Structures are given as C-alpha cells and as structure tokens.
PDB file of C-alpha atoms in Angstrom:
ATOM      1  CA  MET F 121     -12.014 -13.484  14.262  1.00  0.00           C
ATOM      2  CA  GLN F 122     -12.069 -10.369  16.435  1.00  0.00           C
ATOM      3  CA  ASN F 123     -10.826  -8.361  13.518  1.00  0.00           C
ATOM      4  CA  LEU F 124     -13.866  -9.258  11.477  1.00  0.00           C
ATOM      5  CA  LEU F 125     -16.177  -7.848  14.142  1.00  0.00           C
ATOM      6  CA  ASP F 126     -14.532  -4.456  14.004  1.00  0.00           C
ATOM      7  CA  PRO F 127     -17.074  -1.917  12.650  1.00  0.00           C
ATOM      8  CA  ALA F 128     -14.643  -0.585   9.979  1.00  0.00           C
ATOM      9  CA  ILE F 129     -14.017  -4.180   8.676  1.00  0.00           C
ATOM     10  CA  LEU F 130     -17.675  -4.981   8.772  1.00  0.00           C
ATOM     11  CA  PHE F 131     -18.335  -1.899   6.595  1.00  0.00           C
ATOM     12  CA  PHE F 132     -15.718  -3.128   4.165  1.00  0.00           C
ATOM     13  CA  ILE F 133     -17.386  -6.567   4.042  1.00  0.00           C
ATOM     14  CA  PHE F 134     -20.741  -4.862   3.518  1.00  0.00           C
ATOM     15  CA  GLY F 135     -19.281  -2.820   0.672  1.00  0.00           C
ATOM     16  CA  VAL F 136     -18.061  -6.052  -1.046  1.00  0.00           C
ATOM     17  CA  PHE F 137     -21.392  -7.588  -0.601  1.00  0.00           C
ATOM     18  CA  ALA F 138     -23.206  -4.576  -2.081  1.00  0.00           C
ATOM     19  CA  GLY F 139     -20.848  -4.493  -5.061  1.00  0.00           C
ATOM     20  CA  ALA F 140     -21.160  -8.241  -5.527  1.00  0.00           C
ATOM     21  CA  ILE F 141     -24.948  -8.107  -5.839  1.00  0.00           C
ATOM     22  CA  ARG F 142     -24.538  -5.041  -8.213  1.00  0.00           C
ATOM     23  CA  SER F 143     -26.344  -2.630  -5.959  1.00  0.00           C
ATOM     24  CA  ASN F 144     -26.489   1.014  -7.063  1.00  0.00           C
ATOM     25  CA  LEU F 145     -24.959   1.997  -3.723  1.00  0.00           C
ATOM     26  CA  GLU F 146     -21.993   4.348  -4.462  1.00  0.00           C
ATOM     27  CA  ILE F 147     -19.847   6.956  -2.722  1.00  0.00           C
ATOM     28  CA  PRO F 148     -19.519  10.141  -4.772  1.00  0.00           C
ATOM     29  CA  GLU F 149     -16.029  10.546  -6.110  1.00  0.00           C
ATOM     30  CA  SER F 150     -15.579  13.947  -4.440  1.00  0.00           C
ATOM     31  CA  ILE F 151     -16.524  12.546  -1.092  1.00  0.00           C
ATOM     32  CA  ALA F 152     -14.198   9.537  -1.573  1.00  0.00           C
ATOM     33  CA  LYS F 153     -11.442  11.923  -2.345  1.00  0.00           C
ATOM     34  CA  PHE F 154     -12.121  14.029   0.731  1.00  0.00           C
ATOM     35  CA  LEU F 155     -12.106  10.831   2.930  1.00  0.00           C
ATOM     36  CA  SER F 156      -8.693   9.851   1.531  1.00  0.00           C
ATOM     37  CA  LEU F 157      -7.217  13.281   2.130  1.00  0.00           C
ATOM     38  CA  TYR F 158      -8.662  13.340   5.653  1.00  0.00           C
ATOM     39  CA  LEU F 159      -7.164   9.989   6.529  1.00  0.00           C
ATOM     40  CA  LEU F 160      -3.788  10.968   5.225  1.00  0.00           C
ATOM     41  CA  MET F 161      -3.857  14.216   7.153  1.00  0.00           C
ATOM     42  CA  ALA F 162      -4.937  12.472  10.299  1.00  0.00           C
ATOM     43  CA  LEU F 163      -2.184   9.752   9.875  1.00  0.00           C
ATOM     44  CA  GLY F 164       0.439  12.529   9.321  1.00  0.00           C
ATOM     45  CA  LEU F 165      -0.722  14.352  12.453  1.00  0.00           C
ATOM     46  CA  LYS F 166      -0.606  11.210  14.557  1.00  0.00           C
ATOM     47  CA  GLY F 167       2.879  10.423  13.281  1.00  0.00           C
ATOM     48  CA  GLY F 168       4.126  13.908  13.882  1.00  0.00           C
ATOM     49  CA  PHE F 169       2.778  13.968  17.438  1.00  0.00           C
ATOM     50  CA  ALA F 170       4.411  10.628  18.177  1.00  0.00           C
ATOM     51  CA  LEU F 171       7.724  11.792  16.745  1.00  0.00           C
ATOM     52  CA  ALA F 172       7.515  14.923  18.856  1.00  0.00           C
ATOM     53  CA  GLN F 173       7.326  12.734  21.968  1.00  0.00           C
ATOM     54  CA  SER F 174       9.957  10.099  21.002  1.00  0.00           C
ATOM     55  CA  GLY F 175      12.514  12.101  18.943  1.00  0.00           C
ATOM     56  CA  LEU F 176      14.920  10.477  16.573  1.00  0.00           C
ATOM     57  CA  THR F 177      16.542   7.350  18.069  1.00  0.00           C
ATOM     58  CA  LEU F 178      18.636   4.439  16.903  1.00  0.00           C
ATOM     59  CA  ASP F 179      15.515   2.152  16.991  1.00  0.00           C
ATOM     60  CA  ILE F 180      13.723   4.659  14.637  1.00  0.00           C
ATOM     61  CA  ALA F 181      16.707   4.784  12.284  1.00  0.00           C
ATOM     62  CA  LEU F 182      16.828   0.958  12.130  1.00  0.00           C
ATOM     63  CA  ALA F 183      13.040   0.804  11.300  1.00  0.00           C
ATOM     64  CA  LEU F 184      13.430   3.326   8.496  1.00  0.00           C
ATOM     65  CA  PHE F 185      16.512   1.460   7.214  1.00  0.00           C
ATOM     66  CA  SER F 186      14.484  -1.784   7.203  1.00  0.00           C
ATOM     67  CA  ALA F 187      11.731  -0.008   5.246  1.00  0.00           C
ATOM     68  CA  ILE F 188      14.181   1.039   2.546  1.00  0.00           C
ATOM     69  CA  VAL F 189      15.630  -2.455   2.289  1.00  0.00           C
ATOM     70  CA  MET F 190      12.183  -4.046   1.789  1.00  0.00           C
ATOM     71  CA  ALA F 191      11.221  -1.296  -0.663  1.00  0.00           C
ATOM     72  CA  ILE F 192      14.180  -2.449  -2.911  1.00  0.00           C
ATOM     73  CA  LEU F 193      14.075  -6.153  -2.229  1.00  0.00           C
ATOM     74  CA  VAL F 194      10.427  -6.837  -2.817  1.00  0.00           C
ATOM     75  CA  PRO F 195      10.108  -5.388  -6.395  1.00  0.00           C
ATOM     76  CA  LEU F 196      13.379  -7.082  -7.464  1.00  0.00           C
ATOM     77  CA  LEU F 197      12.147 -10.425  -6.123  1.00  0.00           C
ATOM     78  CA  ALA F 198       8.704  -9.831  -7.748  1.00  0.00           C
ATOM     79  CA  TYR F 199      10.122  -9.034 -11.162  1.00  0.00           C
ATOM     80  CA  VAL F 200      12.463 -12.148 -11.184  1.00  0.00           C
ATOM     81  CA  THR F 201       9.614 -14.304 -10.172  1.00  0.00           C
ATOM     82  CA  LEU F 202       6.955 -12.965 -12.438  1.00  0.00           C
ATOM     83  CA  ARG F 203       9.263 -12.802 -15.476  1.00  0.00           C
ATOM     84  CA  ARG F 204       9.094 -16.629 -15.681  1.00  0.00           C
ATOM     85  CA  PHE F 205       5.374 -16.486 -16.290  1.00  0.00           C
ATOM     86  CA  ILE F 206       4.467 -13.261 -18.011  1.00  0.00           C
ATOM     87  CA  ASP F 207       6.199 -10.756 -20.400  1.00  0.00           C
ATOM     88  CA  GLY F 208       8.678  -8.285 -19.059  1.00  0.00           C
ATOM     89  CA  PHE F 209       6.427  -5.159 -19.191  1.00  0.00           C
ATOM     90  CA  ASN F 210       3.658  -6.833 -17.184  1.00  0.00           C
ATOM     91  CA  ALA F 211       6.171  -8.283 -14.805  1.00  0.00           C
ATOM     92  CA  ALA F 212       7.648  -4.787 -14.269  1.00  0.00           C
ATOM     93  CA  ALA F 213       4.262  -3.231 -13.729  1.00  0.00           C
ATOM     94  CA  MET F 214       3.296  -5.878 -11.130  1.00  0.00           C
ATOM     95  CA  ALA F 215       6.631  -5.499  -9.480  1.00  0.00           C
ATOM     96  CA  ALA F 216       5.877  -1.812  -9.046  1.00  0.00           C
ATOM     97  CA  SER F 217       2.477  -2.548  -7.566  1.00  0.00           C
ATOM     98  CA  TYR F 218       3.562  -5.311  -5.172  1.00  0.00           C
ATOM     99  CA  GLY F 219       6.773  -3.504  -4.364  1.00  0.00           C
ATOM    100  CA  SER F 220       4.947  -0.342  -3.340  1.00  0.00           C
ATOM    101  CA  VAL F 221       2.521   0.038  -0.475  1.00  0.00           C
ATOM    102  CA  SER F 222      -1.169   0.498   0.356  1.00  0.00           C
ATOM    103  CA  ALA F 223      -1.918   3.462   2.676  1.00  0.00           C
ATOM    104  CA  VAL F 224      -5.377   2.129   3.529  1.00  0.00           C
ATOM    105  CA  THR F 225      -4.033  -1.162   4.645  1.00  0.00           C
ATOM    106  CA  PHE F 226      -1.490   0.726   6.795  1.00  0.00           C
ATOM    107  CA  LEU F 227      -4.257   2.878   8.327  1.00  0.00           C
ATOM    108  CA  THR F 228      -6.384  -0.172   9.016  1.00  0.00           C
ATOM    109  CA  THR F 229      -3.429  -1.891  10.681  1.00  0.00           C
ATOM    110  CA  MET F 230      -2.718   1.179  12.827  1.00  0.00           C
ATOM    111  CA  GLN F 231      -6.309   1.148  14.011  1.00  0.00           C
ATOM    112  CA  TYR F 232      -6.060  -2.546  14.650  1.00  0.00           C
ATOM    113  CA  LEU F 233      -2.914  -2.091  16.780  1.00  0.00           C
ATOM    114  CA  GLU F 234      -4.516   0.670  18.818  1.00  0.00           C
ATOM    115  CA  GLN F 235      -7.419  -1.675  19.680  1.00  0.00           C
ATOM    116  CA  GLU F 236      -4.881  -4.325  20.679  1.00  0.00           C
ATOM    117  CA  GLY F 237      -3.068  -1.842  22.916  1.00  0.00           C
ATOM    118  CA  MET F 238       0.156  -2.063  20.954  1.00  0.00           C
ATOM    119  CA  ALA F 239       2.013   1.215  20.892  1.00  0.00           C
ATOM    120  CA  PHE F 240       3.743   2.164  17.599  1.00  0.00           C
ATOM    121  CA  GLY F 241       5.853   5.057  16.584  1.00  0.00           C
ATOM    122  CA  GLY F 242       4.987   7.784  14.249  1.00  0.00           C
ATOM    123  CA  HIS F 243       8.067   7.169  12.269  1.00  0.00           C
ATOM    124  CA  MET F 244       6.399   4.217  10.573  1.00  0.00           C
ATOM    125  CA  ALA F 245       4.317   6.733   8.614  1.00  0.00           C
ATOM    126  CA  VAL F 246       7.625   8.033   7.285  1.00  0.00           C
ATOM    127  CA  ALA F 247       8.586   4.450   6.482  1.00  0.00           C
ATOM    128  CA  MET F 248       5.408   4.122   4.473  1.00  0.00           C
ATOM    129  CA  VAL F 249       6.321   7.231   2.352  1.00  0.00           C
ATOM    130  CA  LEU F 250       9.867   5.838   1.857  1.00  0.00           C
ATOM    131  CA  MET F 251       8.489   2.559   0.567  1.00  0.00           C
ATOM    132  CA  GLU F 252       6.227   4.142  -2.024  1.00  0.00           C
ATOM    133  CA  SER F 253       8.626   5.263  -4.807  1.00  0.00           C
ATOM    134  CA  PRO F 254      11.569   2.778  -5.070  1.00  0.00           C
ATOM    135  CA  ALA F 255       9.445   0.025  -6.685  1.00  0.00           C
ATOM    136  CA  ILE F 256       8.080   2.509  -9.295  1.00  0.00           C
ATOM    137  CA  LEU F 257      11.628   3.657 -10.180  1.00  0.00           C
ATOM    138  CA  ILE F 258      12.914   0.013 -10.415  1.00  0.00           C
ATOM    139  CA  ALA F 259       9.968  -0.975 -12.631  1.00  0.00           C
ATOM    140  CA  ILE F 260      10.638   2.003 -14.958  1.00  0.00           C
ATOM    141  CA  ILE F 261      14.254   1.032 -15.235  1.00  0.00           C
ATOM    142  CA  PHE F 262      13.285  -2.532 -16.153  1.00  0.00           C
ATOM    143  CA  ALA F 263      10.753  -1.327 -18.774  1.00  0.00           C
ATOM    144  CA  ASN F 264      13.239   1.062 -20.303  1.00  0.00           C
ATOM    145  CA  ARG F 265      15.808  -1.652 -20.479  1.00  0.00           C
ATOM    146  CA  LEU F 266      13.323  -3.937 -22.282  1.00  0.00           C
ATOM    147  CA  ARG F 267      12.673  -1.187 -24.835  1.00  0.00           C
ATOM    148  CA  GLN F 268      16.304  -0.719 -25.436  1.00  0.00           C
ATOM    149  CA  GLN F 269      16.736  -4.489 -26.030  1.00  0.00           C
ATOM    150  CA  GLY F 270      14.154  -4.291 -28.741  1.00  0.00           C
ATOM    151  CA  GLY F 271      11.097  -5.562 -26.866  1.00  0.00           C
ATOM    152  CA  LEU F 272       8.816  -3.252 -28.743  1.00  0.00           C
ATOM    153  CA  ASN F 273       5.996  -4.331 -30.953  1.00  0.00           C
ATOM    154  CA  ALA F 274       4.808  -2.294 -33.900  1.00  0.00           C
ATOM    155  CA  GLN F 275       2.069  -0.555 -31.956  1.00  0.00           C
ATOM    156  CA  THR F 276       4.472   0.454 -29.215  1.00  0.00           C
ATOM    157  CA  LYS F 277       6.947   1.770 -31.752  1.00  0.00           C
ATOM    158  CA  GLN F 278       4.262   4.098 -33.055  1.00  0.00           C
ATOM    159  CA  SER F 279       3.701   5.518 -29.607  1.00  0.00           C
ATOM    160  CA  MET F 280       7.454   5.978 -28.863  1.00  0.00           C
ATOM    161  CA  PRO F 281       7.273   9.750 -28.909  1.00  0.00           C
ATOM    162  CA  ALA F 282       4.806   9.646 -26.010  1.00  0.00           C
ATOM    163  CA  LEU F 283       6.875   7.050 -24.174  1.00  0.00           C
ATOM    164  CA  LYS F 284      10.083   9.118 -24.501  1.00  0.00           C
ATOM    165  CA  GLN F 285       8.397  11.944 -22.721  1.00  0.00           C
ATOM    166  CA  THR F 286       8.122   9.767 -19.597  1.00  0.00           C
ATOM    167  CA  SER F 287      11.764  10.437 -18.493  1.00  0.00           C
ATOM    168  CA  MET F 288      13.237   9.316 -15.235  1.00  0.00           C
ATOM    169  CA  ALA F 289      13.245  12.955 -14.054  1.00  0.00           C
ATOM    170  CA  SER F 290       9.538  13.249 -14.641  1.00  0.00           C
ATOM    171  CA  ILE F 291       8.893   9.987 -12.750  1.00  0.00           C
ATOM    172  CA  LEU F 292      10.916  11.166  -9.757  1.00  0.00           C
ATOM    173  CA  HIS F 293       9.167  14.490  -9.754  1.00  0.00           C
ATOM    174  CA  GLU F 294       5.737  12.862  -9.881  1.00  0.00           C
ATOM    175  CA  SER F 295       6.635  10.367  -7.147  1.00  0.00           C
ATOM    176  CA  PHE F 296       8.065  12.935  -4.728  1.00  0.00           C
ATOM    177  CA  THR F 297       5.661  15.691  -5.298  1.00  0.00           C
ATOM    178  CA  ASN F 298       2.528  13.511  -5.344  1.00  0.00           C
ATOM    179  CA  GLY F 299      -0.286  15.357  -3.449  1.00  0.00           C
ATOM    180  CA  ALA F 300      -0.870  12.428  -1.137  1.00  0.00           C
ATOM    181  CA  HIS F 301       2.825  12.361  -0.107  1.00  0.00           C
ATOM    182  CA  LEU F 302       2.956  16.121   0.368  1.00  0.00           C
ATOM    183  CA  LEU F 303      -0.151  16.148   2.559  1.00  0.00           C
ATOM    184  CA  LEU F 304       1.098  13.244   4.669  1.00  0.00           C
ATOM    185  CA  LEU F 305       4.545  14.802   5.152  1.00  0.00           C
ATOM    186  CA  GLY F 306       3.088  18.301   5.714  1.00  0.00           C
ATOM    187  CA  ALA F 307       0.668  17.000   8.312  1.00  0.00           C
ATOM    188  CA  MET F 308       3.499  15.127  10.057  1.00  0.00           C
ATOM    189  CA  LEU F 309       5.574  18.308  10.128  1.00  0.00           C
ATOM    190  CA  VAL F 310       2.654  20.230  11.664  1.00  0.00           C
ATOM    191  CA  GLY F 311       2.315  17.486  14.314  1.00  0.00           C
ATOM    192  CA  LEU F 312       6.028  17.520  15.049  1.00  0.00           C
ATOM    193  CA  VAL F 313       6.236  21.266  15.371  1.00  0.00           C
ATOM    194  CA  SER F 314       3.023  21.714  17.354  1.00  0.00           C
ATOM    195  CA  GLY F 315       3.752  18.805  19.766  1.00  0.00           C
ATOM    196  CA  GLU F 316       1.603  17.957  22.781  1.00  0.00           C
ATOM    197  CA  LYS F 317      -0.349  21.193  22.608  1.00  0.00           C
ATOM    198  CA  GLY F 318      -1.245  20.514  18.985  1.00  0.00           C
ATOM    199  CA  MET F 319      -2.268  17.014  19.800  1.00  0.00           C
ATOM    200  CA  THR F 320      -4.665  18.212  22.442  1.00  0.00           C
ATOM    201  CA  VAL F 321      -6.180  20.823  20.068  1.00  0.00           C
ATOM    202  CA  MET F 322      -6.443  18.405  17.118  1.00  0.00           C
ATOM    203  CA  GLN F 323      -7.766  15.394  19.109  1.00  0.00           C
ATOM    204  CA  PRO F 324     -11.433  15.839  17.975  1.00  0.00           C
ATOM    205  CA  PHE F 325     -10.244  15.924  14.405  1.00  0.00           C
ATOM    206  CA  SER F 326      -7.426  13.333  14.194  1.00  0.00           C
ATOM    207  CA  GLY F 327      -8.704  11.062  17.006  1.00  0.00           C
ATOM    208  CA  ASP F 328     -12.404  11.151  17.592  1.00  0.00           C
ATOM    209  CA  LEU F 329     -13.498  11.267  13.922  1.00  0.00           C
ATOM    210  CA  PHE F 330     -10.844   8.821  12.617  1.00  0.00           C
ATOM    211  CA  LYS F 331     -12.727   5.577  13.210  1.00  0.00           C
ATOM    212  CA  GLY F 332     -15.919   6.778  11.521  1.00  0.00           C
ATOM    213  CA  MET F 333     -14.089   8.248   8.568  1.00  0.00           C
ATOM    214  CA  LEU F 334     -12.076   5.025   8.083  1.00  0.00           C
ATOM    215  CA  SER F 335     -15.293   3.053   8.200  1.00  0.00           C
ATOM    216  CA  PHE F 336     -16.857   5.226   5.521  1.00  0.00           C
ATOM    217  CA  PHE F 337     -13.794   4.935   3.344  1.00  0.00           C
ATOM    218  CA  LEU F 338     -13.583   1.154   3.754  1.00  0.00           C
ATOM    219  CA  LEU F 339     -17.268   0.992   2.639  1.00  0.00           C
ATOM    220  CA  ASP F 340     -16.198   2.665  -0.580  1.00  0.00           C
ATOM    221  CA  MET F 341     -13.165   0.363  -0.901  1.00  0.00           C
ATOM    222  CA  GLY F 342     -15.459  -2.656  -0.549  1.00  0.00           C
ATOM    223  CA  LEU F 343     -17.551  -1.519  -3.474  1.00  0.00           C
ATOM    224  CA  ILE F 344     -14.381  -0.958  -5.573  1.00  0.00           C
ATOM    225  CA  VAL F 345     -12.962  -4.371  -4.572  1.00  0.00           C
ATOM    226  CA  ALA F 346     -16.133  -6.190  -5.719  1.00  0.00           C
ATOM    227  CA  ARG F 347     -15.704  -4.683  -9.197  1.00  0.00           C
ATOM    228  CA  SER F 348     -11.960  -5.340  -9.308  1.00  0.00           C
ATOM    229  CA  PHE F 349     -12.427  -8.935  -8.196  1.00  0.00           C
ATOM    230  CA  ARG F 350     -14.448  -9.682 -11.362  1.00  0.00           C
ATOM    231  CA  ASP F 351     -11.458  -8.269 -13.417  1.00  0.00           C
ATOM    232  CA  ALA F 352      -8.926 -10.274 -11.391  1.00  0.00           C
ATOM    233  CA  LEU F 353     -10.628 -13.520 -12.217  1.00  0.00           C
ATOM    234  CA  HIS F 354      -9.597 -13.028 -15.828  1.00  0.00           C
ATOM    235  CA  ALA F 355      -5.910 -13.492 -14.842  1.00  0.00           C
ATOM    236  CA  SER F 356      -4.202 -16.887 -15.129  1.00  0.00           C
ATOM    237  CA  PRO F 357      -4.245 -19.264 -12.109  1.00  0.00           C
ATOM    238  CA  VAL F 358      -0.509 -18.695 -11.653  1.00  0.00           C
ATOM    239  CA  LEU F 359      -1.004 -14.901 -11.173  1.00  0.00           C
ATOM    240  CA  LEU F 360      -4.046 -15.498  -8.952  1.00  0.00           C
ATOM    241  CA  GLY F 361      -1.774 -17.753  -6.842  1.00  0.00           C
ATOM    242  CA  TYR F 362       0.928 -15.033  -6.783  1.00  0.00           C
ATOM    243  CA  ALA F 363      -1.614 -12.459  -5.522  1.00  0.00           C
ATOM    244  CA  VAL F 364      -2.271 -14.791  -2.518  1.00  0.00           C
ATOM    245  CA  ILE F 365       1.159 -16.277  -1.858  1.00  0.00           C
ATOM    246  CA  ALA F 366       3.466 -13.269  -2.522  1.00  0.00           C
ATOM    247  CA  PRO F 367       2.163 -11.120   0.349  1.00  0.00           C
ATOM    248  CA  LEU F 368       2.869 -13.981   2.766  1.00  0.00           C
ATOM    249  CA  VAL F 369       6.374 -14.291   1.428  1.00  0.00           C
ATOM    250  CA  HIS F 370       7.096 -10.542   1.602  1.00  0.00           C
ATOM    251  CA  ALA F 371       5.691 -10.361   5.147  1.00  0.00           C
ATOM    252  CA  GLY F 372       7.947 -13.290   6.062  1.00  0.00           C
ATOM    253  CA  LEU F 373      11.026 -11.525   4.692  1.00  0.00           C
ATOM    254  CA  ALA F 374      10.045  -8.380   6.602  1.00  0.00           C
ATOM    255  CA  LEU F 375       9.676 -10.429   9.809  1.00  0.00           C
ATOM    256  CA  GLY F 376      13.120 -11.928   9.323  1.00  0.00           C
ATOM    257  CA  LEU F 377      14.635  -8.491   8.800  1.00  0.00           C
ATOM    258  CA  ALA F 378      12.823  -7.015  11.803  1.00  0.00           C
ATOM    259  CA  GLN F 379      14.041  -9.835  14.056  1.00  0.00           C
ATOM    260  CA  LEU F 380      17.524  -9.337  12.837  1.00  0.00           C
ATOM    261  CA  LEU F 381      17.414  -5.639  13.653  1.00  0.00           C
ATOM    262  CA  ARG F 382      15.468  -6.181  16.879  1.00  0.00           C
ATOM    263  CA  LEU F 383      12.643  -3.852  15.912  1.00  0.00           C
ATOM    264  CA  ALA F 384       9.785  -3.211  18.404  1.00  0.00           C
ATOM    265  CA  LEU F 385       6.810  -5.483  18.044  1.00  0.00           C
ATOM    266  CA  ALA F 386       4.351  -2.929  16.614  1.00  0.00           C
ATOM    267  CA  ASP F 387       7.003  -1.658  14.165  1.00  0.00           C
ATOM    268  CA  THR F 388       7.561  -5.203  13.063  1.00  0.00           C
ATOM    269  CA  VAL F 389       3.882  -5.681  12.372  1.00  0.00           C
ATOM    270  CA  LEU F 390       3.609  -2.495  10.433  1.00  0.00           C
ATOM    271  CA  LEU F 391       6.717  -3.367   8.367  1.00  0.00           C
ATOM    272  CA  MET F 392       5.235  -6.799   7.584  1.00  0.00           C
ATOM    273  CA  VAL F 393       1.934  -5.195   6.538  1.00  0.00           C
ATOM    274  CA  LEU F 394       3.649  -2.589   4.364  1.00  0.00           C
ATOM    275  CA  SER F 395       5.786  -5.203   2.681  1.00  0.00           C
ATOM    276  CA  ALA F 396       2.817  -7.509   2.091  1.00  0.00           C
ATOM    277  CA  SER F 397       0.545  -4.768   0.776  1.00  0.00           C
ATOM    278  CA  ALA F 398       0.306  -3.555  -2.872  1.00  0.00           C
ATOM    279  CA  SER F 399      -0.338  -0.102  -4.263  1.00  0.00           C
ATOM    280  CA  TYR F 400      -3.517   0.475  -6.245  1.00  0.00           C
ATOM    281  CA  ILE F 401      -3.610   4.275  -6.340  1.00  0.00           C
ATOM    282  CA  VAL F 402      -0.216   5.833  -6.885  1.00  0.00           C
ATOM    283  CA  VAL F 403       1.390   3.021  -8.929  1.00  0.00           C
ATOM    284  CA  PRO F 404      -1.533   2.607 -11.495  1.00  0.00           C
ATOM    285  CA  ALA F 405      -1.521   6.373 -12.030  1.00  0.00           C
ATOM    286  CA  VAL F 406       2.187   6.321 -12.969  1.00  0.00           C
ATOM    287  CA  VAL F 407       2.390   2.964 -14.706  1.00  0.00           C
ATOM    288  CA  ARG F 408      -0.615   3.716 -16.867  1.00  0.00           C
ATOM    289  CA  TYR F 409       1.642   6.208 -18.781  1.00  0.00           C
ATOM    290  CA  ALA F 410       5.198   5.001 -17.969  1.00  0.00           C
ATOM    291  CA  ILE F 411       4.626   1.311 -18.811  1.00  0.00           C
ATOM    292  CA  SER F 412       1.645   1.572 -21.201  1.00  0.00           C
ATOM    293  CA  GLU F 413       2.439  -1.915 -22.565  1.00  0.00           C
ATOM    294  CA  ALA F 414       1.262  -3.491 -19.304  1.00  0.00           C
ATOM    295  CA  LYS F 415      -2.318  -4.609 -18.633  1.00  0.00           C
ATOM    296  CA  PRO F 416      -4.228  -2.983 -15.821  1.00  0.00           C
ATOM    297  CA  VAL F 417      -6.074  -6.298 -15.110  1.00  0.00           C
ATOM    298  CA  TYR F 418      -2.719  -7.564 -13.824  1.00  0.00           C
ATOM    299  CA  TYR F 419      -1.194  -4.733 -11.817  1.00  0.00           C
ATOM    300  CA  LEU F 420      -4.459  -3.203 -10.642  1.00  0.00           C
ATOM    301  CA  GLY F 421      -7.031  -5.976 -10.739  1.00  0.00           C
ATOM    302  CA  LEU F 422      -4.975  -8.506  -8.732  1.00  0.00           C
ATOM    303  CA  SER F 423      -3.617  -6.013  -6.198  1.00  0.00           C
ATOM    304  CA  LEU F 424      -7.048  -4.458  -5.513  1.00  0.00           C
ATOM    305  CA  GLY F 425      -9.313  -7.503  -6.151  1.00  0.00           C
ATOM    306  CA  ILE F 426      -7.297 -10.203  -4.359  1.00  0.00           C
ATOM    307  CA  THR F 427      -4.386  -8.990  -2.267  1.00  0.00           C
ATOM    308  CA  PHE F 428      -6.046  -5.944  -0.730  1.00  0.00           C
ATOM    309  CA  PRO F 429      -9.083  -7.764   0.777  1.00  0.00           C
ATOM    310  CA  LEU F 430      -6.925 -10.715   1.864  1.00  0.00           C
ATOM    311  CA  ASN F 431      -4.624  -8.389   3.855  1.00  0.00           C
ATOM    312  CA  ILE F 432      -7.588  -6.523   5.407  1.00  0.00           C
ATOM    313  CA  LEU F 433      -9.614  -9.473   6.406  1.00  0.00           C
ATOM    314  CA  ILE F 434      -6.907 -12.152   7.167  1.00  0.00           C
ATOM    315  CA  GLY F 435      -3.419 -10.690   6.764  1.00  0.00           C
ATOM    316  CA  ILE F 436      -3.392  -8.049   9.449  1.00  0.00           C
ATOM    317  CA  PRO F 437      -4.451 -10.406  12.393  1.00  0.00           C
ATOM    318  CA  LEU F 438      -2.256 -13.136  10.932  1.00  0.00           C
ATOM    319  CA  TYR F 439       0.915 -11.000  10.752  1.00  0.00           C
ATOM    320  CA  THR F 440       0.302  -9.704  14.200  1.00  0.00           C
ATOM    321  CA  PHE F 441      -0.144 -13.204  15.670  1.00  0.00           C
ATOM    322  CA  VAL F 442       3.039 -14.435  13.908  1.00  0.00           C
ATOM    323  CA  ALA F 443       5.065 -11.407  15.051  1.00  0.00           C
ATOM    324  CA  LYS F 444       3.884 -11.936  18.682  1.00  0.00           C
ATOM    325  CA  THR F 445       4.681 -15.576  18.552  1.00  0.00           C
ATOM    326  CA  CYS F 446       8.201 -15.022  17.204  1.00  0.00           C
ATOM    327  CA  GLU F 447       8.844 -12.371  19.814  1.00  0.00           C
ATOM    328  CA  GLY F 448       7.754 -14.856  22.485  1.00  0.00           C
ATOM    329  CA  LEU F 449      10.255 -17.361  21.260  1.00  0.00           C
ATOM    330  CA  LEU F 450      13.238 -15.000  21.495  1.00  0.00           C
TER     331      LEU F 450
END
C-alpha cells in the first residue's frame, strides 16, 4: 500500500485515469524523449558511481551471470509455452518482449529500494543492459527457422526481399548500438571514471532532480498504458492470463536462482523485477521489421497494457516482500 502513496506512482495512476476518460492531456513527444534520455543518463551515472566505490567482486560477477541465465531462460520458456496457443511468429515476438526488460520498471524499483533503505549495486544497471538483447536474438532465430520450414503465407512471400534484409548481423548491430544502450553505458563509464568527486558534482542532476523527472515520465506512461489497455483487451483470455501469470513465474525463477547463488537482497529484488518485466520500447522497434508477421496487439499491447502497470503497482512491492521473506527463512 505504501508503494501506491509514492508521488511517482500516484502520477502514474493519474495518467492512467486521464487516459481512461479520454482527456486531451498529453506530453509532447520531444519532452517524453528528453525525460527518457535523462533517466537513462541518471541511472548510468548512479551505476558508475556505485561501481567506482565497490569495484568488481565475485558477488557482482555472480549477479551478472544470473542476469545472463535469466535472459536466455525466459524467452525460451515463453516461446515453448505460447507456441501451444498461438502461431510461431506471434509466439516468437511475445517471447522477445517478455524475455527482454523494461528500463522504466527497473528505474521505479530502484527508487522504491532507495526509499526502503535497501542498498543495491550499480552493476545491476549493467545486468539490465545484458538482459535486453538475448531475447531479441532468440526470437529472430525462431522466426527465421519458421520461414525456412515453409511457414510463410502468400503475403509474406511477396515481402521476402524486405525480410531477407533483416540479417542477424543487422539485428546484432541495432541491439548493441541502440542509442539508449550507448547512453546508459556511456554515463556509467563517466560515473566510474569520475568516482566520488563526480558524484558530488553531479548530485543536483542525477540525485535531486531524479524523483521529479521520474514522476513526470510515469505520468506520460500512464497515458500510454490507458490506450494500450484498450488494445490488450482484444487479445484472447489465454494471452491475457499469460500477461498476468508469466511475470510471477519469471520472478519466481529469478528468486530461485538468486537464492542458489546467494545474491544480496537488493540484487535479488532487481533480478526478479527485470525477469518479470517486458520490453515495450526496444523490442517493438526491432520486431516490427524483423518479425513483421507478428501482431503488435500481442507483443506490445499485452506488455504495456497489462504487465507493465501490474509490475509498477503490485509487482515491485510483492517481489520485495517475497525476497525479504525468503531471506529471513535462510
């Protein structure tokens, strides 16, 4: 309940309400893009400063290893599960979305942990970057395999020249040179190199402004979620159920892996959140061209209209409570 009283979350709820009543309230696209870039830069700086203080340890290496494991396991599990209910191309696209991560959910969790007084390492920002691309690559491999097996309809065959241009090399290039990734890693490098002195100088930018900027951005996300929710309702009940249940399953798997590797409590929560989240920015941009046979209402509508708000409103405090409870039992 305390999470719902946080100003940033309240602005998100207000945005959903404004969108639901079809208000003309909107955040200009240029400002929304600026807010996104600011949050990524601030996150990178925070991570770099924290890494400068902690250095590379065995615990950090294990946390990054767990992130890579989950980044491979989740899309494979998603594809195998969804393939029973929908065609392969839509299953691959949804596997990409649910196997990848949401930076906004991660940022909101980071803010929540700070309020709870739970220290977390900057290396988890690196973990977030590592978890972005594997699901996309796995989905492309599945889609290419379906095409090779003859799963092409007449319309798709006519567009084969365009599809052939989407090579694995171009997907890798787009994934690893994505502007958001570069900004996040660049800011992290700046924080790592500048260290404590840089943290003091940048505190007004990366610290004092962060909460207000996050609130503004979540207001915009609430407006978008309201529109996406209407699209998501066109999906089948099975897929609606998947959008609710799958994040809980993925978070549970992440919790089990974190307990096995003895990760720190805050790292465990962040790994659970990353595993439970779904991408609605990077993945749709790539999948739109790489798996054009898939329907956006599935891989975008469900992740943004159902999974994202559930994680923001309920998931973050739930995952934190479960992780704390499990740590207390050990």
